[in-house]
JSON list of C-alpha atoms in Angstrom, two decimals:
[
{"chain": "S", "resi": 1, "resn": "MET", "atom": "CA", "xyz": [92.15, 9.41, 35.14]},
{"chain": "S", "resi": 2, "resn": "LYS", "atom": "CA", "xyz": [93.56, 12.70, 36.36]},
{"chain": "S", "resi": 3, "resn": "LYS", "atom": "CA", "xyz": [90.22, 14.40, 35.71]},
{"chain": "S", "resi": 4, "resn": "LEU", "atom": "CA", "xyz": [88.42, 11.69, 37.68]},
{"chain": "S", "resi": 5, "resn": "LYS", "atom": "CA", "xyz": [90.76, 12.19, 40.63]},
{"chain": "S", "resi": 6, "resn": "LYS", "atom": "CA", "xyz": [90.21, 15.92, 40.37]},
{"chain": "S", "resi": 7, "resn": "TYR", "atom": "CA", "xyz": [86.41, 15.50, 40.41]},
{"chain": "S", "resi": 8, "resn": "VAL", "atom": "CA", "xyz": [86.62, 13.06, 43.33]},
{"chain": "S", "resi": 9, "resn": "CYS", "atom": "CA", "xyz": [88.79, 15.51, 45.23]},
{"chain": "S", "resi": 10, "resn": "ILE", "atom": "CA", "xyz": [86.42, 18.42, 44.53]},
{"chain": "S", "resi": 11, "resn": "GLY", "atom": "CA", "xyz": [83.43, 16.25, 45.44]},
{"chain": "S", "resi": 12, "resn": "SER", "atom": "CA", "xyz": [85.09, 15.22, 48.70]},
{"chain": "S", "resi": 13, "resn": "ILE", "atom": "CA", "xyz": [85.81, 18.84, 49.59]},
{"chain": "S", "resi": 14, "resn": "VAL", "atom": "CA", "xyz": [82.24, 19.91, 48.77]},
{"chain": "S", "resi": 15, "resn": "LEU", "atom": "CA", "xyz": [80.83, 16.96, 50.74]},
{"chain": "S", "resi": 16, "resn": "MET", "atom": "CA", "xyz": [83.07, 17.85, 53.70]},
{"chain": "S", "resi": 17, "resn": "MET", "atom": "CA", "xyz": [81.98, 21.50, 53.58]},
{"chain": "S", "resi": 18, "resn": "VAL", "atom": "CA", "xyz": [78.29, 20.51, 53.40]},
{"chain": "S", "resi": 19, "resn": "THR", "atom": "CA", "xyz": [78.81, 18.13, 56.33]},
{"chain": "S", "resi": 20, "resn": "ILE", "atom": "CA", "xyz": [80.48, 20.85, 58.38]},
{"chain": "S", "resi": 21, "resn": "ILE", "atom": "CA", "xyz": [77.68, 23.33, 57.59]},
{"chain": "S", "resi": 22, "resn": "VAL", "atom": "CA", "xyz": [75.02, 20.74, 58.54]},
{"chain": "S", "resi": 23, "resn": "LEU", "atom": "CA", "xyz": [76.86, 19.89, 61.77]},
{"chain": "S", "resi": 24, "resn": "CYS", "atom": "CA", "xyz": [77.15, 23.59, 62.65]},
{"chain": "S", "resi": 25, "resn": "PHE", "atom": "CA", "xyz": [73.43, 24.06, 61.98]},
{"chain": "S", "resi": 26, "resn": "ILE", "atom": "CA", "xyz": [72.54, 21.02, 64.13]},
{"chain": "S", "resi": 27, "resn": "LEU", "atom": "CA", "xyz": [74.85, 22.22, 66.94]},
{"chain": "S", "resi": 28, "resn": "LYS", "atom": "CA", "xyz": [73.37, 25.73, 66.79]},
{"chain": "S", "resi": 29, "resn": "SER", "atom": "CA", "xyz": [69.83, 24.32, 66.88]},
{"chain": "S", "resi": 30, "resn": "LYS", "atom": "CA", "xyz": [70.75, 22.07, 69.80]},
{"chain": "S", "resi": 31, "resn": "VAL", "atom": "CA", "xyz": [72.20, 24.99, 71.78]},
{"chain": "S", "resi": 32, "resn": "LYS", "atom": "CA", "xyz": [69.14, 27.13, 70.98]},
{"chain": "S", "resi": 33, "resn": "THR", "atom": "CA", "xyz": [66.76, 24.34, 72.01]},
{"chain": "S", "resi": 34, "resn": "GLU", "atom": "CA", "xyz": [68.71, 23.74, 75.21]},
{"chain": "S", "resi": 35, "resn": "ASN", "atom": "CA", "xyz": [68.63, 27.46, 76.06]},
{"chain": "S", "resi": 36, "resn": "ARG", "atom": "CA", "xyz": [64.85, 27.57, 75.47]},
{"chain": "S", "resi": 37, "resn": "TRP", "atom": "CA", "xyz": [64.45, 24.51, 77.70]},
{"chain": "S", "resi": 38, "resn": "LYS", "atom": "CA", "xyz": [66.50, 26.15, 80.48]},
{"chain": "S", "resi": 39, "resn": "GLU", "atom": "CA", "xyz": [64.43, 29.35, 80.15]},
{"chain": "S", "resi": 40, "resn": "ALA", "atom": "CA", "xyz": [61.21, 27.33, 80.42]},
{"chain": "S", "resi": 41, "resn": "ILE", "atom": "CA", "xyz": [62.49, 25.58, 83.57]},
{"chain": "S", "resi": 42, "resn": "THR", "atom": "CA", "xyz": [63.42, 28.97, 85.07]},
{"chain": "S", "resi": 43, "resn": "ASN", "atom": "CA", "xyz": [59.94, 30.36, 84.32]},
{"chain": "S", "resi": 44, "resn": "VAL", "atom": "CA", "xyz": [58.29, 27.31, 85.91]},
{"chain": "S", "resi": 45, "resn": "LYS", "atom": "CA", "xyz": [60.39, 27.90, 89.04]},
{"chain": "S", "resi": 46, "resn": "SER", "atom": "CA", "xyz": [59.37, 31.58, 88.98]},
{"chain": "S", "resi": 47, "resn": "TYR", "atom": "CA", "xyz": [55.67, 30.68, 88.94]},
{"chain": "S", "resi": 48, "resn": "GLU", "atom": "CA", "xyz": [56.17, 28.08, 91.67]},
{"chain": "S", "resi": 49, "resn": "ASN", "atom": "CA", "xyz": [57.93, 30.70, 93.80]},
{"chain": "S", "resi": 50, "resn": "MET", "atom": "CA", "xyz": [55.03, 33.13, 93.27]},
{"chain": "S", "resi": 51, "resn": "PHE", "atom": "CA", "xyz": [52.58, 30.70, 94.86]},
{"chain": "S", "resi": 52, "resn": "SER", "atom": "CA", "xyz": [54.87, 29.68, 97.70]},
{"chain": "S", "resi": 53, "resn": "ASP", "atom": "CA", "xyz": [54.89, 31.16, 101.21]},
{"chain": "S", "resi": 54, "resn": "SER", "atom": "CA", "xyz": [58.16, 32.99, 100.55]},
{"chain": "S", "resi": 55, "resn": "LYS", "atom": "CA", "xyz": [57.53, 36.68, 99.85]},
{"chain": "S", "resi": 56, "resn": "ASP", "atom": "CA", "xyz": [61.05, 37.96, 100.52]},
{"chain": "S", "resi": 57, "resn": "LYS", "atom": "CA", "xyz": [62.66, 36.69, 97.35]},
{"chain": "S", "resi": 58, "resn": "SER", "atom": "CA", "xyz": [61.67, 36.15, 93.73]},
{"chain": "S", "resi": 59, "resn": "ILE", "atom": "CA", "xyz": [63.06, 34.28, 90.75]},
{"chain": "S", "resi": 60, "resn": "ALA", "atom": "CA", "xyz": [63.33, 36.40, 87.60]},
{"chain": "S", "resi": 61, "resn": "PHE", "atom": "CA", "xyz": [61.33, 35.36, 84.55]},
{"chain": "S", "resi": 62, "resn": "GLN", "atom": "CA", "xyz": [63.19, 34.99, 81.26]},
{"chain": "S", "resi": 63, "resn": "LEU", "atom": "CA", "xyz": [61.20, 36.20, 78.25]},
{"chain": "S", "resi": 64, "resn": "THR", "atom": "CA", "xyz": [61.97, 37.31, 74.73]},
{"chain": "S", "resi": 65, "resn": "ILE", "atom": "CA", "xyz": [60.43, 40.55, 73.45]},
{"chain": "S", "resi": 66, "resn": "ALA", "atom": "CA", "xyz": [57.99, 38.50, 71.36]},
{"chain": "S", "resi": 67, "resn": "GLN", "atom": "CA", "xyz": [56.95, 36.44, 74.40]},
{"chain": "S", "resi": 68, "resn": "LEU", "atom": "CA", "xyz": [56.47, 39.62, 76.44]},
{"chain": "S", "resi": 69, "resn": "LYS", "atom": "CA", "xyz": [54.29, 41.21, 73.76]},
{"chain": "S", "resi": 70, "resn": "HIS", "atom": "CA", "xyz": [52.06, 38.16, 73.30]},
{"chain": "S", "resi": 71, "resn": "SER", "atom": "CA", "xyz": [51.81, 37.08, 76.94]},
{"chain": "S", "resi": 72, "resn": "ASN", "atom": "CA", "xyz": [48.33, 36.73, 78.46]},
{"chain": "S", "resi": 73, "resn": "ASP", "atom": "CA", "xyz": [49.68, 37.52, 81.93]},
{"chain": "S", "resi": 74, "resn": "SER", "atom": "CA", "xyz": [48.05, 40.80, 83.03]},
{"chain": "S", "resi": 75, "resn": "ILE", "atom": "CA", "xyz": [51.16, 42.02, 84.86]},
{"chain": "S", "resi": 76, "resn": "PHE", "atom": "CA", "xyz": [53.40, 41.33, 81.84]},
{"chain": "S", "resi": 77, "resn": "GLN", "atom": "CA", "xyz": [50.90, 43.22, 79.69]},
{"chain": "S", "resi": 78, "resn": "GLU", "atom": "CA", "xyz": [50.99, 46.15, 82.11]},
{"chain": "S", "resi": 79, "resn": "LEU", "atom": "CA", "xyz": [54.80, 46.16, 82.07]},
{"chain": "S", "resi": 80, "resn": "ASP", "atom": "CA", "xyz": [54.85, 46.14, 78.27]},
{"chain": "S", "resi": 81, "resn": "ASN", "atom": "CA", "xyz": [52.28, 48.95, 78.09]},
{"chain": "S", "resi": 82, "resn": "THR", "atom": "CA", "xyz": [54.29, 51.09, 80.53]},
{"chain": "S", "resi": 83, "resn": "ARG", "atom": "CA", "xyz": [57.53, 50.73, 78.60]},
{"chain": "S", "resi": 84, "resn": "LYS", "atom": "CA", "xyz": [55.64, 51.64, 75.39]},
{"chain": "S", "resi": 85, "resn": "GLU", "atom": "CA", "xyz": [54.33, 54.77, 77.10]},
{"chain": "S", "resi": 86, "resn": "LEU", "atom": "CA", "xyz": [57.94, 55.63, 77.98]},
{"chain": "S", "resi": 87, "resn": "LYS", "atom": "CA", "xyz": [58.84, 55.05, 74.30]},
{"chain": "S", "resi": 88, "resn": "ILE", "atom": "CA", "xyz": [61.57, 52.53, 75.07]},
{"chain": "S", "resi": 89, "resn": "LYS", "atom": "CA", "xyz": [62.58, 50.56, 71.98]},
{"chain": "S", "resi": 90, "resn": "ASP", "atom": "CA", "xyz": [62.76, 46.76, 71.95]},
{"chain": "S", "resi": 91, "resn": "SER", "atom": "CA", "xyz": [66.52, 46.78, 71.30]},
{"chain": "S", "resi": 92, "resn": "LYS", "atom": "CA", "xyz": [67.19, 49.09, 74.27]},
{"chain": "S", "resi": 93, "resn": "LEU", "atom": "CA", "xyz": [65.14, 47.16, 76.85]},
{"chain": "S", "resi": 94, "resn": "LYS", "atom": "CA", "xyz": [67.20, 45.40, 79.54]},
{"chain": "S", "resi": 95, "resn": "SER", "atom": "CA", "xyz": [64.76, 44.37, 82.29]},
{"chain": "S", "resi": 96, "resn": "LEU", "atom": "CA", "xyz": [61.29, 44.97, 83.70]},
{"chain": "S", "resi": 97, "resn": "GLN", "atom": "CA", "xyz": [60.11, 44.80, 87.30]},
{"chain": "S", "resi": 98, "resn": "HIS", "atom": "CA", "xyz": [56.70, 44.89, 88.96]},
{"chain": "S", "resi": 99, "resn": "ILE", "atom": "CA", "xyz": [56.68, 45.63, 92.69]},
{"chain": "S", "resi": 100, "resn": "SER", "atom": "CA", "xyz": [53.40, 45.56, 94.61]},
{"chain": "S", "resi": 101, "resn": "SER", "atom": "CA", "xyz": [53.15, 46.18, 98.37]},
{"chain": "S", "resi": 102, "resn": "ASN", "atom": "CA", "xyz": [50.72, 47.34, 101.05]},
{"chain": "S", "resi": 103, "resn": "PHE", "atom": "CA", "xyz": [51.25, 49.59, 104.05]},
{"chain": "S", "resi": 104, "resn": "ILE", "atom": "CA", "xyz": [48.86, 49.13, 106.95]},
{"chain": "S", "resi": 105, "resn": "LYS", "atom": "CA", "xyz": [49.07, 50.37, 110.56]},
{"chain": "S", "resi": 106, "resn": "SER", "atom": "CA", "xyz": [46.52, 50.59, 113.32]},
{"chain": "S", "resi": 107, "resn": "ASP", "atom": "CA", "xyz": [46.54, 53.25, 116.06]},
{"chain": "S", "resi": 108, "resn": "THR", "atom": "CA", "xyz": [44.16, 53.51, 118.99]},
{"chain": "S", "resi": 109, "resn": "ILE", "atom": "CA", "xyz": [43.59, 56.74, 120.91]},
{"chain": "S", "resi": 110, "resn": "ILE", "atom": "CA", "xyz": [42.10, 56.42, 124.41]},
{"chain": "S", "resi": 111, "resn": "LEU", "atom": "CA", "xyz": [41.08, 59.70, 125.98]},
{"chain": "S", "resi": 112, "resn": "LYS", "atom": "CA", "xyz": [40.87, 60.28, 129.74]},
{"chain": "S", "resi": 113, "resn": "ASP", "atom": "CA", "xyz": [37.43, 61.79, 129.60]},
{"chain": "S", "resi": 114, "resn": "THR", "atom": "CA", "xyz": [34.32, 60.01, 128.42]},
{"chain": "S", "resi": 115, "resn": "VAL", "atom": "CA", "xyz": [33.61, 61.08, 124.85]},
{"chain": "S", "resi": 116, "resn": "PHE", "atom": "CA", "xyz": [30.72, 58.78, 123.94]},
{"chain": "S", "resi": 117, "resn": "LYS", "atom": "CA", "xyz": [27.81, 58.82, 126.39]},
{"chain": "S", "resi": 118, "resn": "ASN", "atom": "CA", "xyz": [25.97, 55.93, 124.76]},
{"chain": "S", "resi": 119, "resn": "LYS", "atom": "CA", "xyz": [27.34, 52.71, 126.30]},
{"chain": "S", "resi": 120, "resn": "GLY", "atom": "CA", "xyz": [26.29, 50.69, 123.27]},
{"chain": "S", "resi": 121, "resn": "ILE", "atom": "CA", "xyz": [28.27, 52.72, 120.78]},
{"chain": "S", "resi": 122, "resn": "ASN", "atom": "CA", "xyz": [30.37, 50.52, 118.53]},
{"chain": "S", "resi": 123, "resn": "ILE", "atom": "CA", "xyz": [30.86, 52.16, 115.14]},
{"chain": "S", "resi": 124, "resn": "ASP", "atom": "CA", "xyz": [33.09, 51.08, 112.26]},
{"chain": "S", "resi": 125, "resn": "THR", "atom": "CA", "xyz": [33.30, 53.18, 109.11]},
{"chain": "S", "resi": 126, "resn": "LEU", "atom": "CA", "xyz": [35.49, 52.82, 106.04]},
{"chain": "S", "resi": 127, "resn": "LEU", "atom": "CA", "xyz": [36.59, 55.45, 103.55]},
{"chain": "S", "resi": 128, "resn": "SER", "atom": "CA", "xyz": [38.41, 54.05, 100.53]},
{"chain": "S", "resi": 129, "resn": "ASP", "atom": "CA", "xyz": [39.38, 54.23, 96.88]},
{"chain": "S", "resi": 130, "resn": "GLU", "atom": "CA", "xyz": [41.61, 52.06, 94.68]},
{"chain": "S", "resi": 131, "resn": "TRP", "atom": "CA", "xyz": [44.85, 53.14, 96.38]},
{"chain": "S", "resi": 132, "resn": "TYR", "atom": "CA", "xyz": [43.98, 54.21, 99.91]},
{"chain": "S", "resi": 133, "resn": "SER", "atom": "CA", "xyz": [41.57, 53.24, 102.66]},
{"chain": "S", "resi": 134, "resn": "VAL", "atom": "CA", "xyz": [41.08, 54.30, 106.27]},
{"chain": "S", "resi": 135, "resn": "ARG", "atom": "CA", "xyz": [38.96, 52.45, 108.80]},
{"chain": "S", "resi": 136, "resn": "VAL", "atom": "CA", "xyz": [37.76, 54.43, 111.80]},
{"chain": "S", "resi": 137, "resn": "GLY", "atom": "CA", "xyz": [36.37, 52.69, 114.88]},
{"chain": "S", "resi": 138, "resn": "LEU", "atom": "CA", "xyz": [34.51, 54.41, 117.74]},
{"chain": "S", "resi": 139, "resn": "ARG", "atom": "CA", "xyz": [34.08, 52.56, 121.06]},
{"chain": "S", "resi": 140, "resn": "TYR", "atom": "CA", "xyz": [32.48, 53.52, 124.36]},
{"chain": "S", "resi": 141, "resn": "PRO", "atom": "CA", "xyz": [33.61, 55.32, 126.46]},
{"chain": "S", "resi": 142, "resn": "SER", "atom": "CA", "xyz": [36.51, 57.14, 124.77]},
{"chain": "S", "resi": 143, "resn": "SER", "atom": "CA", "xyz": [38.32, 54.89, 122.30]},
{"chain": "S", "resi": 144, "resn": "VAL", "atom": "CA", "xyz": [39.06, 55.92, 118.71]},
{"chain": "S", "resi": 145, "resn": "THR", "atom": "CA", "xyz": [40.87, 53.49, 116.37]},
{"chain": "S", "resi": 146, "resn": "VAL", "atom": "CA", "xyz": [42.30, 54.57, 113.03]},
{"chain": "S", "resi": 147, "resn": "THR", "atom": "CA", "xyz": [43.66, 52.05, 110.50]},
{"chain": "S", "resi": 148, "resn": "PRO", "atom": "CA", "xyz": [45.06, 53.54, 107.27]},
{"chain": "S", "resi": 149, "resn": "LYS", "atom": "CA", "xyz": [46.10, 51.30, 104.36]},
{"chain": "S", "resi": 150, "resn": "PHE", "atom": "CA", "xyz": [48.08, 52.29, 101.26]},
{"chain": "S", "resi": 151, "resn": "LYS", "atom": "CA", "xyz": [48.71, 50.18, 98.16]},
{"chain": "S", "resi": 152, "resn": "SER", "atom": "CA", "xyz": [51.91, 50.77, 96.21]},
{"chain": "S", "resi": 153, "resn": "VAL", "atom": "CA", "xyz": [52.44, 49.43, 92.68]},
{"chain": "S", "resi": 154, "resn": "LYS", "atom": "CA", "xyz": [55.78, 50.26, 91.09]},
{"chain": "S", "resi": 155, "resn": "THR", "atom": "CA", "xyz": [57.00, 49.51, 87.60]},
{"chain": "S", "resi": 156, "resn": "VAL", "atom": "CA", "xyz": [60.79, 49.59, 87.19]},
{"chain": "S", "resi": 157, "resn": "ILE", "atom": "CA", "xyz": [62.12, 49.57, 83.63]},
{"chain": "S", "resi": 158, "resn": "VAL", "atom": "CA", "xyz": [65.83, 49.38, 82.85]},
{"chain": "S", "resi": 159, "resn": "SER", "atom": "CA", "xyz": [67.01, 50.32, 79.36]},
{"chain": "S", "resi": 160, "resn": "THR", "atom": "CA", "xyz": [70.20, 51.37, 77.59]},
{"chain": "S", "resi": 161, "resn": "LYS", "atom": "CA", "xyz": [70.95, 54.58, 75.76]},
{"chain": "S", "resi": 162, "resn": "LYS", "atom": "CA", "xyz": [73.97, 55.86, 73.84]},
{"chain": "S", "resi": 163, "resn": "GLU", "atom": "CA", "xyz": [75.10, 59.22, 75.20]},
{"chain": "S", "resi": 164, "resn": "THR", "atom": "CA", "xyz": [78.08, 61.47, 74.57]},
{"chain": "S", "resi": 165, "resn": "VAL", "atom": "CA", "xyz": [80.88, 61.19, 77.12]},
{"chain": "S", "resi": 166, "resn": "ASN", "atom": "CA", "xyz": [81.29, 64.97, 77.18]},
{"chain": "S", "resi": 167, "resn": "PRO", "atom": "CA", "xyz": [78.38, 67.43, 77.06]},
{"chain": "S", "resi": 168, "resn": "PRO", "atom": "CA", "xyz": [76.73, 67.15, 73.63]},
{"chain": "S", "resi": 169, "resn": "LYS", "atom": "CA", "xyz": [77.53, 69.78, 71.03]},
{"chain": "S", "resi": 170, "resn": "LYS", "atom": "CA", "xyz": [74.69, 72.07, 69.99]},
{"chain": "S", "resi": 171, "resn": "PHE", "atom": "CA", "xyz": [75.08, 71.36, 66.28]},
{"chain": "S", "resi": 172, "resn": "PHE", "atom": "CA", "xyz": [73.91, 67.82, 65.41]},
{"chain": "S", "resi": 173, "resn": "LEU", "atom": "CA", "xyz": [76.72, 67.16, 62.90]},
{"chain": "S", "resi": 174, "resn": "PHE", "atom": "CA", "xyz": [79.33, 67.76, 65.59]},
{"chain": "S", "resi": 175, "resn": "ARG", "atom": "CA", "xyz": [77.50, 65.36, 67.91]},
{"chain": "S", "resi": 176, "resn": "TRP", "atom": "CA", "xyz": [77.95, 62.55, 65.37]},
{"chain": "S", "resi": 177, "resn": "PHE", "atom": "CA", "xyz": [81.71, 62.63, 65.88]},
{"chain": "S", "resi": 178, "resn": "GLN", "atom": "CA", "xyz": [81.68, 62.86, 69.66]},
{"chain": "S", "resi": 179, "resn": "LYS", "atom": "CA", "xyz": [82.80, 59.87, 71.71]},
{"chain": "S", "resi": 180, "resn": "LYS", "atom": "CA", "xyz": [79.83, 57.94, 73.13]},
{"chain": "S", "resi": 181, "resn": "HIS", "atom": "CA", "xyz": [79.22, 55.36, 75.82]},
{"chain": "S", "resi": 182, "resn": "THR", "atom": "CA", "xyz": [76.25, 53.19, 76.85]},
{"chain": "S", "resi": 183, "resn": "VAL", "atom": "CA", "xyz": [74.31, 54.39, 79.90]},
{"chain": "S", "resi": 184, "resn": "LEU", "atom": "CA", "xyz": [71.72, 52.39, 81.85]},
{"chain": "S", "resi": 185, "resn": "HIS", "atom": "CA", "xyz": [68.50, 54.30, 82.42]},
{"chain": "S", "resi": 186, "resn": "VAL", "atom": "CA", "xyz": [66.14, 53.26, 85.21]},
{"chain": "S", "resi": 187, "resn": "ASN", "atom": "CA", "xyz": [62.54, 54.47, 85.00]},
{"chain": "S", "resi": 188, "resn": "VAL", "atom": "CA", "xyz": [60.43, 54.06, 88.14]},
{"chain": "S", "resi": 189, "resn": "VAL", "atom": "CA", "xyz": [56.70, 54.57, 87.66]},
{"chain": "S", "resi": 190, "resn": "GLU", "atom": "CA", "xyz": [54.60, 54.65, 90.84]},
{"chain": "S", "resi": 191, "resn": "LYS", "atom": "CA", "xyz": [50.93, 54.01, 90.09]},
{"chain": "S", "resi": 192, "resn": "ASN", "atom": "CA", "xyz": [49.61, 55.28, 93.42]},
{"chain": "S", "resi": 193, "resn": "PRO", "atom": "CA", "xyz": [48.95, 59.04, 93.06]},
{"chain": "S", "resi": 194, "resn": "TYR", "atom": "CA", "xyz": [49.28, 59.53, 96.82]},
{"chain": "S", "resi": 195, "resn": "ILE", "atom": "CA", "xyz": [52.86, 58.23, 96.96]},
{"chain": "S", "resi": 196, "resn": "GLU", "atom": "CA", "xyz": [55.74, 60.52, 96.05]},
{"chain": "S", "resi": 197, "resn": "SER", "atom": "CA", "xyz": [59.03, 58.92, 95.02]},
{"chain": "S", "resi": 198, "resn": "GLN", "atom": "CA", "xyz": [62.05, 60.40, 96.75]},
{"chain": "S", "resi": 199, "resn": "ASP", "atom": "CA", "xyz": [65.56, 58.93, 96.87]},
{"chain": "S", "resi": 200, "resn": "ASN", "atom": "CA", "xyz": [65.98, 56.12, 94.33]},
{"chain": "S", "resi": 201, "resn": "ARG", "atom": "CA", "xyz": [69.45, 54.70, 93.81]},
{"chain": "S", "resi": 202, "resn": "TYR", "atom": "CA", "xyz": [70.51, 51.82, 91.57]},
{"chain": "S", "resi": 203, "resn": "VAL", "atom": "CA", "xyz": [73.92, 50.21, 91.24]},
{"chain": "S", "resi": 204, "resn": "GLU", "atom": "CA", "xyz": [75.14, 48.16, 88.30]},
{"chain": "S", "resi": 205, "resn": "ILE", "atom": "CA", "xyz": [77.87, 45.67, 89.24]},
{"chain": "S", "resi": 206, "resn": "ILE", "atom": "CA", "xyz": [80.54, 45.60, 86.53]},
{"chain": "S", "resi": 207, "resn": "LYS", "atom": "CA", "xyz": [83.24, 42.98, 85.98]}
]
């Protein structure tokens, strides 16, 4: 009788432990599924925002490394290729940004004297390549219009890196025992060869 009670007690404990493990697994799966659902909703909103009239704000996409690598989106592929060129590891990657913009301005010069004697002169010419174009217009009697256009495509990649708090020791064994902290690195890659990056400043808000 005592043995039976003992077996029943052990069986009850085992059953309770199995139940707890199963419940934990179900809860974990539920949370994971809910998070994936929220990420999918966020990405839908991001795509909707892309095709809206609003160009002043964007909604960030939420992707895993695997989703980024296997995405068919050409911009996501370009972002992934750029971070590979920079040799940034998957575990160190924090965020990726693609910023595309155009600069265009038209100026007209009207001279006092007649420059073009032919009254029918009305010439438009365009010089261009992938990143820059300039349209020049000539009008009778003395009007010259110049319209330059630049295209800027920036890739901004934020990653983390462990660095020594104090200047690193020359001998690698000594560096192992130095105190380290995590530093955010921001890489800005401008695709347009005519544009030179100057003062870039990024602030991380800490709590």
